[in-house]
CSV table of C-alpha atoms and ligand atoms in Angstrom, one decimal:
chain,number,residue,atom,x,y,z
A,1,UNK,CA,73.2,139.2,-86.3
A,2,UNK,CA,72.4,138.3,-89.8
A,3,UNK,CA,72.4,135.1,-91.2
A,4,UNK,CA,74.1,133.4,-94.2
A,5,UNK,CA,71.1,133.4,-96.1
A,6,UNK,CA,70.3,136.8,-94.8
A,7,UNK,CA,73.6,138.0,-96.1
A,8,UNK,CA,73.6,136.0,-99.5
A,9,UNK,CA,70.2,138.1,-100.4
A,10,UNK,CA,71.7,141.2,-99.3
A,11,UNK,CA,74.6,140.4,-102.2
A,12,UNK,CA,71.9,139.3,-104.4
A,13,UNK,CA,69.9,142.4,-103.9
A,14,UNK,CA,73.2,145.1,-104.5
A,15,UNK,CA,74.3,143.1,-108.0
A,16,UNK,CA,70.8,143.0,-108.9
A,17,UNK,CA,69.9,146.3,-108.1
A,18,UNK,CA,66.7,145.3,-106.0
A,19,UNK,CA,64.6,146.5,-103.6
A,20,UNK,CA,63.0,144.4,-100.8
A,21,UNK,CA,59.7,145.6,-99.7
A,22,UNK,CA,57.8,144.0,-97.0
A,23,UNK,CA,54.6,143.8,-94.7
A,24,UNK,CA,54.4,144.2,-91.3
A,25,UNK,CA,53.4,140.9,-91.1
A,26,UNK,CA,56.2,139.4,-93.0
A,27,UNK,CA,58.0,137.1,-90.5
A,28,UNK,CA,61.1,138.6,-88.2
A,29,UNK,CA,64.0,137.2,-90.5
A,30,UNK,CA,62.5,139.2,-94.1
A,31,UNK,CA,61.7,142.1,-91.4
A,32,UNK,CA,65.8,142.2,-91.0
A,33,UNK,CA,66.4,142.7,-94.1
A,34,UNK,CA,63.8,144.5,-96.2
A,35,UNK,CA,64.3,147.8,-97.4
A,36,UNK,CA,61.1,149.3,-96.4
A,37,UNK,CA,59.0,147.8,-94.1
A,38,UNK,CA,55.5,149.2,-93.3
A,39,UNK,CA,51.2,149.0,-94.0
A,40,UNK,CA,49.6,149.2,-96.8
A,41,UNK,CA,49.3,152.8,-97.6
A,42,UNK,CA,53.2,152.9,-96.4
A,43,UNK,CA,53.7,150.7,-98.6
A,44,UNK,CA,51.9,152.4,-101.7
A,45,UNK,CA,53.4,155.7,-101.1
A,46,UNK,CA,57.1,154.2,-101.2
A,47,UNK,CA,56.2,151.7,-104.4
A,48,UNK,CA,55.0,155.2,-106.1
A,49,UNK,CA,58.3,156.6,-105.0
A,50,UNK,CA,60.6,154.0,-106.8
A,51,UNK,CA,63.1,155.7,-109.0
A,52,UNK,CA,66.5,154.1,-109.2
A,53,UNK,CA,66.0,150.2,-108.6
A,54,UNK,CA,65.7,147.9,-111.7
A,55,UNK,CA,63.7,145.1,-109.6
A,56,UNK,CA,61.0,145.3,-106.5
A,57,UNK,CA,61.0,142.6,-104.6
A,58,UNK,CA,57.4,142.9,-103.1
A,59,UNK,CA,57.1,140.7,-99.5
A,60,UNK,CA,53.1,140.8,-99.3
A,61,UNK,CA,50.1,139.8,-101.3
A,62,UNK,CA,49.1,139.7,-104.3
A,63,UNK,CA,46.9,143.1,-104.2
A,64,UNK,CA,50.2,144.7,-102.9
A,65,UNK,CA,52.5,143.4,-105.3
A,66,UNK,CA,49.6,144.9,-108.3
A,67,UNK,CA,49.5,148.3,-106.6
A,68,UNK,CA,53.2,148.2,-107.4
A,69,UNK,CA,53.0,147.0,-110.7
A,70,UNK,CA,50.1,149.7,-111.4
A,71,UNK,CA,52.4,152.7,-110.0
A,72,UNK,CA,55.3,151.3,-111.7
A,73,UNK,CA,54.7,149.7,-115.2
A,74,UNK,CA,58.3,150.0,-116.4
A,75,UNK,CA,59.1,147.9,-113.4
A,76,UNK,CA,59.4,144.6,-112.8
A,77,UNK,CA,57.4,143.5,-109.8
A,78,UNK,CA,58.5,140.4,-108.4
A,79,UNK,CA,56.2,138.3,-105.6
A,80,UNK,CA,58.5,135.7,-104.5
A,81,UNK,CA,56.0,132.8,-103.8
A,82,UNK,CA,53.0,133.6,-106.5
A,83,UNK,CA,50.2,132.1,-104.5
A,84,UNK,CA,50.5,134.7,-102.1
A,85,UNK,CA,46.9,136.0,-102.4
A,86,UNK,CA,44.7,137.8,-100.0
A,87,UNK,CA,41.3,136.1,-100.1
A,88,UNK,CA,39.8,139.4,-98.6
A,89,UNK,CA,40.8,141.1,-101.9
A,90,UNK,CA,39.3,138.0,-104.1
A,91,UNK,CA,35.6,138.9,-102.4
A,92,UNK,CA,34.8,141.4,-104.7
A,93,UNK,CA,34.6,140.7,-108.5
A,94,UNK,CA,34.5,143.9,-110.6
A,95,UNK,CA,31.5,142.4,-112.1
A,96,UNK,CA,29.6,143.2,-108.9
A,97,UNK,CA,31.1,146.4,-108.7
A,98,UNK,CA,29.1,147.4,-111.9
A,99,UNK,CA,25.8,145.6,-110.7
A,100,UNK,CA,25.9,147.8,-107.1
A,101,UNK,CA,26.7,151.2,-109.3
A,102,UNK,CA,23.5,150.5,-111.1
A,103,UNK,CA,21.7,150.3,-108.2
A,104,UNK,CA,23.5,153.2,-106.5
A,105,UNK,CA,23.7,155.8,-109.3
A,106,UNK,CA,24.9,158.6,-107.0
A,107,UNK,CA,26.8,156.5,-104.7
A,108,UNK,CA,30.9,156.9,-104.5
A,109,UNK,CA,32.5,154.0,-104.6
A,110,UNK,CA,35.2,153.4,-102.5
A,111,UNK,CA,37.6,150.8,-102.2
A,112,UNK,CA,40.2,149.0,-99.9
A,113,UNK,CA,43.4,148.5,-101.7
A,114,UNK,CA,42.7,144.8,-100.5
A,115,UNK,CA,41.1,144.5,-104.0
A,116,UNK,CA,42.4,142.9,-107.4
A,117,UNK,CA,43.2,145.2,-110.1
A,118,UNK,CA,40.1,144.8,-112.1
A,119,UNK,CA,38.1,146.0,-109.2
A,120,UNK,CA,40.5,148.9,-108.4
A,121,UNK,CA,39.8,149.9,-111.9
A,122,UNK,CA,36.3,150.2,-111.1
A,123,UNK,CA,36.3,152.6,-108.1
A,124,UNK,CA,36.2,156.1,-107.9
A,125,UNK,CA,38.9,156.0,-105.0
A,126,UNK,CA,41.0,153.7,-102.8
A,127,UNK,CA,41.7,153.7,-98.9
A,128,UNK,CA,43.8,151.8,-96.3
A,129,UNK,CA,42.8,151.3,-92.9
A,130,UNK,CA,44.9,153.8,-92.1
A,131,UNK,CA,42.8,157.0,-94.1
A,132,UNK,CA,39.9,155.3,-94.8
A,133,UNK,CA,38.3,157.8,-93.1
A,134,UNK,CA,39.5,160.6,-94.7
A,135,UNK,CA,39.6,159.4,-97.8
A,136,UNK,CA,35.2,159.2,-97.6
A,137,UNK,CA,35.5,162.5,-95.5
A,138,UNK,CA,36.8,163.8,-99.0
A,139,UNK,CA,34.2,162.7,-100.9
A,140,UNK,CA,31.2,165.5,-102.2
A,141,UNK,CA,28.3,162.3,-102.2
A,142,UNK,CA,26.5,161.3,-99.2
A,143,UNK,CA,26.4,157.6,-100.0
A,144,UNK,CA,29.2,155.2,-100.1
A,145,UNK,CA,29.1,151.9,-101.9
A,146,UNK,CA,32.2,150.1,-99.8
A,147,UNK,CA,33.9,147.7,-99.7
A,148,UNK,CA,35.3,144.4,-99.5
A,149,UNK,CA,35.8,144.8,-95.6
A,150,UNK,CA,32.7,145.2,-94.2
A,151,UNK,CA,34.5,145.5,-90.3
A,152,UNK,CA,36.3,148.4,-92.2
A,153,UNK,CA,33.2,149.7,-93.3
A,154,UNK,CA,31.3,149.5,-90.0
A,155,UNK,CA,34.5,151.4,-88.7
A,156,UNK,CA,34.7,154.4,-91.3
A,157,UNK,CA,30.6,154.6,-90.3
A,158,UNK,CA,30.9,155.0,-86.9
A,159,UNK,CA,33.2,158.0,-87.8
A,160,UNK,CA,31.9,160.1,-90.4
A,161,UNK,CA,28.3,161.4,-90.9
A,162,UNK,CA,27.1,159.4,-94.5
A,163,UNK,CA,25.6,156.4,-95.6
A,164,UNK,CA,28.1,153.5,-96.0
A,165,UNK,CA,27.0,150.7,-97.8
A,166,UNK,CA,28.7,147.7,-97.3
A,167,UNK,CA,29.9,145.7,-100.8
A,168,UNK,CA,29.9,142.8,-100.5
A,169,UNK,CA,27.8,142.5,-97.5
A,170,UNK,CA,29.8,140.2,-95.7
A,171,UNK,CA,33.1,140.3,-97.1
A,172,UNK,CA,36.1,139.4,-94.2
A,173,UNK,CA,39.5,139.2,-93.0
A,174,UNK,CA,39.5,135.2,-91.7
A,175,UNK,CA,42.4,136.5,-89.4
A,176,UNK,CA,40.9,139.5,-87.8
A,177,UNK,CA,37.8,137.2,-87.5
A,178,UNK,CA,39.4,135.0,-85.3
A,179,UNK,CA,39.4,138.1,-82.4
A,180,UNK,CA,36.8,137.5,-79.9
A,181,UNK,CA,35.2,139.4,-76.9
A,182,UNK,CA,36.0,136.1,-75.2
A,183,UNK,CA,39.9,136.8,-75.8
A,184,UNK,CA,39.8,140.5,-74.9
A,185,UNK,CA,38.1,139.8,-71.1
A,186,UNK,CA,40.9,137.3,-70.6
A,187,UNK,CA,44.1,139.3,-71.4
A,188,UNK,CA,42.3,142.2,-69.4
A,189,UNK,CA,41.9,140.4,-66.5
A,190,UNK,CA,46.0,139.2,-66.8
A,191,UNK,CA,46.9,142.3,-67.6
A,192,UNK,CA,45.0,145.6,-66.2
A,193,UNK,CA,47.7,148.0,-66.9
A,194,UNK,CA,47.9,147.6,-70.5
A,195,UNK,CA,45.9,149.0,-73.9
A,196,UNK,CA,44.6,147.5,-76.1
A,197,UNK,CA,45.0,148.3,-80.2
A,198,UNK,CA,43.3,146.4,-82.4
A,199,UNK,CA,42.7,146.5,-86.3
A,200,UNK,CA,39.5,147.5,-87.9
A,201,UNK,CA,39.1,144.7,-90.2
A,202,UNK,CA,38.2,143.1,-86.2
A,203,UNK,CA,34.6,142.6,-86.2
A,204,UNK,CA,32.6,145.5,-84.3
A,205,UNK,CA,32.2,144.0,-81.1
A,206,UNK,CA,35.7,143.5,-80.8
A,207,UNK,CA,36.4,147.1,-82.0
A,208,UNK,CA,33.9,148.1,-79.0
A,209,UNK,CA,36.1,146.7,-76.3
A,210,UNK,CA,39.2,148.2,-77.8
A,211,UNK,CA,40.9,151.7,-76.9
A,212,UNK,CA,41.6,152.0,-80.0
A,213,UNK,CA,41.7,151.0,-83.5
A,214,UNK,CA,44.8,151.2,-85.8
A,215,UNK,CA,46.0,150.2,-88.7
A,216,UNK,CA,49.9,148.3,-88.5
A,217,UNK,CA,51.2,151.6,-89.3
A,218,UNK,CA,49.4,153.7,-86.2
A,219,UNK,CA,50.0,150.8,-84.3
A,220,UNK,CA,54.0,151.0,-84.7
A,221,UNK,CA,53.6,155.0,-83.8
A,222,UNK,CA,51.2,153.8,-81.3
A,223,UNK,CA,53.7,152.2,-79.0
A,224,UNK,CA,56.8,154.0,-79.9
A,225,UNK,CA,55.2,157.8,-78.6
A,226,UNK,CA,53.3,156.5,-75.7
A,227,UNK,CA,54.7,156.3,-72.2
A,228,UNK,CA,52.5,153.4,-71.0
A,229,UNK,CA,54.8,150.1,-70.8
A,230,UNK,CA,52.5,147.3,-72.0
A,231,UNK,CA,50.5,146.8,-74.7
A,232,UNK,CA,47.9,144.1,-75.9
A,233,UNK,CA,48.0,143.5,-80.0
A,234,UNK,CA,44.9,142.3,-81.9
A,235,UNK,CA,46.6,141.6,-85.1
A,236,UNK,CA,48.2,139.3,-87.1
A,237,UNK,CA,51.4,138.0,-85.2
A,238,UNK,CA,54.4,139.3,-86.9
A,239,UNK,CA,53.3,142.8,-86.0
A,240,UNK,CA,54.1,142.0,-82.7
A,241,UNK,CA,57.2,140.4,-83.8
A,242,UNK,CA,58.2,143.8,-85.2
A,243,UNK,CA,56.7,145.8,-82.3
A,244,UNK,CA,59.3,144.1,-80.1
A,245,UNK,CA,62.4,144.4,-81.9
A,246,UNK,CA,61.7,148.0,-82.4
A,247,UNK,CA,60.5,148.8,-78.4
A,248,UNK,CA,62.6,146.2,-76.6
A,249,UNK,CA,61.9,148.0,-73.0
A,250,UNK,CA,58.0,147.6,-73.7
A,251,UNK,CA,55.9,144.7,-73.0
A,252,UNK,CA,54.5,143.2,-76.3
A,253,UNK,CA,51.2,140.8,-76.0
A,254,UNK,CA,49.2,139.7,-78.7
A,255,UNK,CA,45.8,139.3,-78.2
A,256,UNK,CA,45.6,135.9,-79.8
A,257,UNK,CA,48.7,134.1,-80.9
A,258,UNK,CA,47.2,131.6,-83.7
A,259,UNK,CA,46.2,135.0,-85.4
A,260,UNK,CA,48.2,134.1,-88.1
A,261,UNK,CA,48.1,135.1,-92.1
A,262,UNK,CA,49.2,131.8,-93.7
A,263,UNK,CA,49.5,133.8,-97.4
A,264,UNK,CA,51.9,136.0,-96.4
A,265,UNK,CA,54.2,133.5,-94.2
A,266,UNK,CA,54.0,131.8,-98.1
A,267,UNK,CA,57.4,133.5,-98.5
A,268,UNK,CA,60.2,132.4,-97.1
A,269,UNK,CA,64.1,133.4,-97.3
A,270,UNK,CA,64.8,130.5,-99.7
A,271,UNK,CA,62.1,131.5,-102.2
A,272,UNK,CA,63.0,135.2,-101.7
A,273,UNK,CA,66.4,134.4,-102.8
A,274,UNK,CA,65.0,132.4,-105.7
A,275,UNK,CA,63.2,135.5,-106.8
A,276,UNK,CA,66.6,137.6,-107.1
A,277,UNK,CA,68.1,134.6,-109.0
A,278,UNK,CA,65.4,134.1,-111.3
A,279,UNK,CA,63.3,137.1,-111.2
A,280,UNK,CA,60.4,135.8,-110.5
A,281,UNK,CA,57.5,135.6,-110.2
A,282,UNK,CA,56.6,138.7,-112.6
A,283,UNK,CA,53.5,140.5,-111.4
A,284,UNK,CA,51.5,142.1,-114.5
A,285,UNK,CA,48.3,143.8,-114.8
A,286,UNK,CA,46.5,144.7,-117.7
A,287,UNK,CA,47.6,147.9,-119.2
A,288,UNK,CA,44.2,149.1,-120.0
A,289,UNK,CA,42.9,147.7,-116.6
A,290,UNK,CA,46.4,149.3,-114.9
A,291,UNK,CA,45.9,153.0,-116.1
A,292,UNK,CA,41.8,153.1,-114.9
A,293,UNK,CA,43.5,151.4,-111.5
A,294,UNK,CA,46.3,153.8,-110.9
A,295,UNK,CA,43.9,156.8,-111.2
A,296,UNK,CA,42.1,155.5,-107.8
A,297,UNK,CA,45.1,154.7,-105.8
A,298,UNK,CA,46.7,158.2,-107.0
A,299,UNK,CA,43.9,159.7,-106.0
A,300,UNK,CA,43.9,158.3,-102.7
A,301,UNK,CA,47.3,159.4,-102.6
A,302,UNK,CA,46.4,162.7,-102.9
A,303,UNK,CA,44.3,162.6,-100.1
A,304,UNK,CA,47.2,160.8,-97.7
B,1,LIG,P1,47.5,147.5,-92.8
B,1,LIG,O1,48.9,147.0,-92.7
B,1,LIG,O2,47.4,148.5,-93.8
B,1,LIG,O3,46.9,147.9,-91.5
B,1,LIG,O4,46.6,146.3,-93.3
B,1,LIG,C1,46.5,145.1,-92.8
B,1,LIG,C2,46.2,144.0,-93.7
B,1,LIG,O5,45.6,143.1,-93.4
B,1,LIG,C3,46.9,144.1,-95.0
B,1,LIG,O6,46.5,143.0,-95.7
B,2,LIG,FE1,44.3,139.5,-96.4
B,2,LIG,FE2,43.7,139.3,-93.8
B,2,LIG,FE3,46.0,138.3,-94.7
B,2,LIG,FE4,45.6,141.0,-94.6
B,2,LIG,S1,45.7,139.6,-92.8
B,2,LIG,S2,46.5,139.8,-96.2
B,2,LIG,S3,43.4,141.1,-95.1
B,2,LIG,S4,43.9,137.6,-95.2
């Protein structure tokens, strides 16, 4: 059952012609009521898929809410608290992006869409952590400048058969970092029975002990195909919170429940109501900055 705040954004959203987009790790009560709900790459394909809404509400961070804004310019992008930033995706100035192509002249340069515009506008191609992998098995070049995940990049270099170089060297997830091997012989030992899916921004020794590594997306089609009954989560929290509403005869455990991304819990159902009152706050990038960008993330689209 909704609430009255629920239900007074729902109004909102109809006379303003919104749309509510939103993370998997947005918390349960914006889960309810978004309009599409999913990870990254789910959530680029629908924002590229926006025809007949005057406003996007965009539930995530700030790298989210610019892929939007790049894929839609005559859109109005809203981000409902506008501090709302992924530190991951403030690890990587374009400046440096420049700097490593000198060095690398016939790298690729590949990107996580955890970047900031000006970066995006810098690399030949984007990824998620859900085609990361494809997206560099795409590539023609042998060397991969990439970055700002370097767990990401240790993952996609396990899998394919080039040189991936990470940029910058140690550029992190302080969430996923907070995953140890220490937390993983624990909730085996509690719980035999179940697998365990974790992220790849986890650092590699956690990705070791895993049985497999997902993005939030595979992780939701994880659990809802298999027949196995209990599952153990290394990911931010409100994945789980979603995992559970959508597979109530399954056992849900996280792996670590202070896993928990403070700049996206920034929004809340007060300010998201505040951002269908008063539109804001307006995401904008650069048109110049915006056109170079949206040729990397459509041509990672391509390749999804
Ligand atoms: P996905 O939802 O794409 O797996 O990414 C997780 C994440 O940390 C996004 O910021
Ligand atoms: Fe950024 Fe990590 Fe939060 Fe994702 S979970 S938004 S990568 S800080």
């Amino acid at each position: 059952m909704l609430n009255s705040l629920q239900k007074e954004i729902l109004k909102l959203k109809e006379e303003k012609n919104a749309i509510i987009l939103a993370h998997n790790y947005q918390t349960g009560d914006i889960q309810e009521i978004a309009d599409f709900l999913g990870d990254s790459l789910e959530l680029c394909i629908k924002a590229s898929q926006i025809t007949d809404s005057d406003l996007v509400i965009f539930c995530g961070v700030d790298f989210m809410a610019e892929t939007a804004a790049i894929l839609n310019p005559q859109k109005k992008i809203i981000l409902p608290d506008r501090e709302a930033e992924c530190p991951m995706a403030h690890m990587l100035p374009a400046e440096d992006i420049k700097k490593a192509r000198e060095k690398y002249p016939d790298a690729a340069v590949v990107l996580y869409v955890n970047t900031l515009a000006e970066a995006k506008a810098e690399a030949d191609i984007l990824c998620t952590s859900s085609n990361a992998v494809a997206v560099v098995e795409s590539l023609a070049q042998d060397q991969i400048l990439f970055g700002p995940d370097m767990n990401l990049a240790s993952f996609v270099a396990g899998k394919v058969n080039k040189e991936i170089i990470p940029l910058p060297e140690k550029g992190h997830c302080y969430v996923h970092k907070m995953f140890h091997t220490g937390d993983i012989a624990f909730m085996r030992e509690k719980y035999p029975d179940a697998v365990l899916l974790v992220h790849p921004e986890c650092d590699q020794e956690v990705q070791d002990e895993a049985d497999e590594i997902l993005s939030t997306g595979g992780m939701m089609s994880y659990v809802a195909q298999s027949d196995l009954k209990t599952f153990i989560i290394g990911t931010e929290v409100d994945l789980i919170t979603r995992l559970r509403r959508e597979n109530p005869s399954k056992i849900i455990i996280p792996l670590l429940s202070e896993a928990i991304c403070e700049n996206m819990k920034l929004h809340t159902l007060e300010k998201l109501k505040n951002s269908l009152i008063n539109e804001e706050y307006a995401v904008s990038v650069d048109k110049e900055i915006a056109l170079k960008a949206r040729k990397a993330v459509e041509r990672m689209l391509d390749v999804s």
